[in-house]
PDB file of C-alpha atoms in Angstrom:
ATOM      1  CA  GLN D   1     -30.295  64.583  -2.531  1.00 59.00           C
ATOM      2  CA  GLY D   2     -30.299  67.866  -0.419  1.00 63.00           C
ATOM      3  CA  GLN D   3     -31.168  71.253  -2.660  1.00 84.00           C
ATOM      4  CA  LEU D   4     -30.011  74.526  -1.226  1.00 91.00           C
ATOM      5  CA  VAL D   5     -32.341  77.454  -1.699  1.00 92.00           C
ATOM      6  CA  GLU D   6     -31.179  81.046  -0.879  1.00 94.00           C
ATOM      7  CA  SER D   7     -33.405  83.984  -0.084  1.00 95.00           C
ATOM      8  CA  GLY D   8     -32.712  87.537   1.665  1.00 97.00           C
ATOM      9  CA  GLY D   9     -31.024  89.664  -0.924  1.00 96.00           C
ATOM     10  CA  GLY D  10     -31.665  93.251  -1.893  1.00 97.00           C
ATOM     11  CA  SER D  11     -30.272  96.418  -2.471  1.00 98.00           C
ATOM     12  CA  VAL D  12     -29.352  98.533   0.822  1.00 98.00           C
ATOM     13  CA  GLN D  13     -27.148 101.412   1.329  1.00 98.00           C
ATOM     14  CA  ALA D  14     -23.757 101.492   3.021  1.00 98.00           C
ATOM     15  CA  GLY D  15     -23.978 100.591   6.489  1.00 98.00           C
ATOM     16  CA  GLY D  16     -27.253  98.978   6.257  1.00 98.00           C
ATOM     17  CA  SER D  17     -28.153  95.249   6.856  1.00 98.00           C
ATOM     18  CA  LEU D  18     -29.102  92.427   5.362  1.00 98.00           C
ATOM     19  CA  ARG D  19     -30.193  88.659   6.528  1.00 98.00           C
ATOM     20  CA  LEU D  20     -29.613  85.784   4.288  1.00 98.00           C
ATOM     21  CA  ALA D  21     -31.219  82.355   4.518  1.00 97.00           C
ATOM     22  CA  CYS D  22     -30.119  79.029   3.025  1.00 95.00           C
ATOM     23  CA  ALA D  23     -32.986  76.438   3.201  1.00 91.00           C
ATOM     24  CA  VAL D  24     -32.002  72.914   2.997  1.00 85.00           C
ATOM     25  CA  SER D  25     -34.434  70.463   1.547  1.00 79.00           C
ATOM     26  CA  ALA D  26     -34.945  66.743   1.168  1.00 66.00           C
ATOM     27  CA  TYR D  27     -33.631  65.906   4.406  1.00 56.00           C
ATOM     28  CA  PRO D  28     -31.966  67.406   7.431  1.00 53.00           C
ATOM     29  CA  TYR D  29     -28.449  67.793   7.238  1.00 63.00           C
ATOM     30  CA  PRO D  30     -27.536  64.878   5.357  1.00 60.00           C
ATOM     31  CA  SER D  31     -24.275  62.991   6.247  1.00 58.00           C
ATOM     32  CA  ASP D  32     -22.578  64.756   3.275  1.00 63.00           C
ATOM     33  CA  TYR D  33     -23.342  67.842   4.752  1.00 70.00           C
ATOM     34  CA  GLY D  34     -19.883  68.483   7.211  1.00 84.00           C
ATOM     35  CA  PHE D  35     -19.791  71.865   6.258  1.00 90.00           C
ATOM     36  CA  MET D  36     -22.170  75.008   5.257  1.00 92.00           C
ATOM     37  CA  ALA D  37     -20.922  78.028   3.802  1.00 96.00           C
ATOM     38  CA  TRP D  38     -21.768  81.349   2.255  1.00 98.00           C
ATOM     39  CA  PHE D  39     -20.072  82.155  -1.089  1.00 98.00           C
ATOM     40  CA  ARG D  40     -19.706  85.339  -3.104  1.00 98.00           C
ATOM     41  CA  GLN D  41     -18.848  86.251  -6.509  1.00 98.00           C
ATOM     42  CA  ALA D  42     -18.828  89.797  -7.715  1.00 97.00           C
ATOM     43  CA  GLN D  43     -18.742  90.865 -11.576  1.00 95.00           C
ATOM     44  CA  GLU D  44     -15.367  89.629 -13.123  1.00 95.00           C
ATOM     45  CA  LYS D  45     -14.209  88.023  -9.974  1.00 96.00           C
ATOM     46  CA  GLU D  46     -13.398  84.888  -8.709  1.00 96.00           C
ATOM     47  CA  ARG D  47     -15.891  83.165  -6.583  1.00 97.00           C
ATOM     48  CA  GLU D  48     -14.524  83.603  -2.942  1.00 97.00           C
ATOM     49  CA  GLY D  49     -15.686  81.821   0.488  1.00 98.00           C
ATOM     50  CA  VAL D  50     -17.307  84.424   2.680  1.00 98.00           C
ATOM     51  CA  ALA D  51     -17.850  82.295   5.906  1.00 98.00           C
ATOM     52  CA  ALA D  52     -18.979  78.660   6.793  1.00 97.00           C
ATOM     53  CA  ILE D  53     -20.149  76.739   9.999  1.00 94.00           C
ATOM     54  CA  GLY D  54     -19.640  73.061  10.922  1.00 90.00           C
ATOM     55  CA  ILE D  55     -22.912  71.309  10.891  1.00 84.00           C
ATOM     56  CA  ARG D  56     -22.455  69.440  14.047  1.00 84.00           C
ATOM     57  CA  SER D  57     -19.391  71.660  15.896  1.00 87.00           C
ATOM     58  CA  GLY D  58     -21.375  74.709  15.131  1.00 90.00           C
ATOM     59  CA  THR D  59     -17.473  75.826  14.821  1.00 94.00           C
ATOM     60  CA  THR D  60     -17.554  79.054  12.618  1.00 97.00           C
ATOM     61  CA  TYR D  61     -15.201  80.404   9.947  1.00 97.00           C
ATOM     62  CA  TYR D  62     -15.298  84.175   8.296  1.00 98.00           C
ATOM     63  CA  THR D  63     -12.554  85.664   5.512  1.00 98.00           C
ATOM     64  CA  ASP D  64     -10.779  88.652   6.864  1.00 98.00           C
ATOM     65  CA  SER D  65     -12.876  91.405   4.929  1.00 97.00           C
ATOM     66  CA  VAL D  66     -16.125  90.347   6.802  1.00 98.00           C
ATOM     67  CA  LYS D  67     -14.962  89.438  10.217  1.00 98.00           C
ATOM     68  CA  GLY D  68     -16.895  91.729  12.769  1.00 98.00           C
ATOM     69  CA  ARG D  69     -19.479  92.447  10.232  1.00 98.00           C
ATOM     70  CA  PHE D  70     -20.945  89.407   9.209  1.00 98.00           C
ATOM     71  CA  THR D  71     -22.389  86.458  11.486  1.00 98.00           C
ATOM     72  CA  ILE D  72     -23.150  82.812  10.181  1.00 98.00           C
ATOM     73  CA  SER D  73     -25.540  80.672  12.206  1.00 95.00           C
ATOM     74  CA  ARG D  74     -27.514  77.425  11.753  1.00 90.00           C
ATOM     75  CA  ASP D  75     -31.079  76.357  12.936  1.00 86.00           C
ATOM     76  CA  LYS D  76     -31.135  72.860  12.936  1.00 77.00           C
ATOM     77  CA  ASP D  77     -34.701  72.289  13.712  1.00 77.00           C
ATOM     78  CA  LYS D  78     -35.626  74.598  10.756  1.00 77.00           C
ATOM     79  CA  ASN D  79     -32.572  73.375   8.443  1.00 83.00           C
ATOM     80  CA  ILE D  80     -31.678  76.857   7.739  1.00 89.00           C
ATOM     81  CA  VAL D  81     -28.454  78.314   7.468  1.00 93.00           C
ATOM     82  CA  TYR D  82     -28.205  82.352   7.791  1.00 97.00           C
ATOM     83  CA  LEU D  83     -25.481  85.321   7.307  1.00 98.00           C
ATOM     84  CA  GLN D  84     -26.070  88.042   8.859  1.00 98.00           C
ATOM     85  CA  MET D  85     -24.651  90.929   7.375  1.00 98.00           C
ATOM     86  CA  ASN D  86     -24.149  94.148   8.942  1.00 98.00           C
ATOM     87  CA  ASN D  87     -22.120  97.496   8.271  1.00 98.00           C
ATOM     88  CA  LEU D  88     -22.312  96.510   4.561  1.00 98.00           C
ATOM     89  CA  ARG D  89     -19.899  98.045   2.084  1.00 98.00           C
ATOM     90  CA  PRO D  90     -20.448  98.663  -1.652  1.00 98.00           C
ATOM     91  CA  GLU D  91     -17.399  96.396  -1.859  1.00 97.00           C
ATOM     92  CA  ASP D  92     -19.881  93.399  -0.471  1.00 98.00           C
ATOM     93  CA  THR D  93     -21.814  93.788  -3.975  1.00 98.00           C
ATOM     94  CA  ALA D  94     -22.213  90.389  -5.271  1.00 98.00           C
ATOM     95  CA  MET D  95     -24.081  87.291  -6.079  1.00 98.00           C
ATOM     96  CA  TYR D  96     -24.319  85.441  -2.692  1.00 98.00           C
ATOM     97  CA  TYR D  97     -24.187  81.629  -2.856  1.00 97.00           C
ATOM     98  CA  CYS D  98     -24.539  78.830  -0.319  1.00 96.00           C
ATOM     99  CA  ALA D  99     -22.775  75.915  -0.242  1.00 94.00           C
ATOM    100  CA  ALA D 100     -22.570  72.381   1.189  1.00 91.00           C
ATOM    101  CA  GLY D 101     -20.212  69.662   1.312  1.00 88.00           C
ATOM    102  CA  ARG D 102     -17.511  67.646   3.643  1.00 87.00           C
ATOM    103  CA  VAL D 103     -14.512  69.914   3.485  1.00 87.00           C
ATOM    104  CA  VAL D 104     -11.016  69.882   4.339  1.00 88.00           C
ATOM    105  CA  ASN D 105     -10.419  73.757   3.323  1.00 93.00           C
ATOM    106  CA  TRP D 106     -13.756  75.822   4.042  1.00 95.00           C
ATOM    107  CA  ALA D 107     -12.653  78.363   1.605  1.00 94.00           C
ATOM    108  CA  THR D 108     -12.255  76.079  -1.414  1.00 94.00           C
ATOM    109  CA  ARG D 109     -14.849  76.385  -3.372  1.00 94.00           C
ATOM    110  CA  ALA D 110     -13.943  72.935  -5.379  1.00 93.00           C
ATOM    111  CA  GLN D 111     -14.632  70.921  -2.264  1.00 91.00           C
ATOM    112  CA  TYR D 112     -18.590  71.668  -1.979  1.00 91.00           C
ATOM    113  CA  ASN D 113     -20.513  69.382  -3.268  1.00 87.00           C
ATOM    114  CA  TYR D 114     -24.155  71.115  -3.530  1.00 89.00           C
ATOM    115  CA  TRP D 115     -24.822  74.907  -4.372  1.00 93.00           C
ATOM    116  CA  GLY D 116     -27.858  76.959  -4.341  1.00 94.00           C
ATOM    117  CA  GLN D 117     -28.766  79.376  -7.289  1.00 94.00           C
ATOM    118  CA  GLY D 118     -27.738  82.482  -5.373  1.00 96.00           C
ATOM    119  CA  THR D 119     -29.110  85.718  -4.350  1.00 97.00           C
ATOM    120  CA  GLN D 120     -27.940  89.284  -5.332  1.00 98.00           C
ATOM    121  CA  VAL D 121     -26.800  91.610  -2.849  1.00 98.00           C
ATOM    122  CA  THR D 122     -26.238  95.254  -3.910  1.00 98.00           C
ATOM    123  CA  VAL D 123     -24.692  97.829  -1.877  1.00 98.00           C
ATOM    124  CA  SER D 124     -24.631 101.480  -2.971  1.00 98.00           C
ATOM    125  CA  SER D 125     -22.523 104.261  -1.561  1.00 95.00           C
TER     126      SER D 125
END
């Protein structure tokens, strides 16, 4: 089975940028990976979908609060999915998780089969 490993989290001030990376190990984009996505979970809140990308189509999806600030992309040769986060806000502070699976609704957590361990993003005001 594939494994997902996140990296790139850290602490920044509001207005700053970070780029998260999700490396897919085991084999490149297995057939089960219809979508890859980034979710986040802040303390005492539900895990929410942030952005997703169709592995074959490259079509991207974003939650409203990050549109225009975050960009999801994929590098097929390196088996990596990125999340470029610009103009970060304190409310973006959360643990960010990479996920993969065949899904109908990209933002539905339960539809994803594979998850990484998460990487922390902290934005100070």
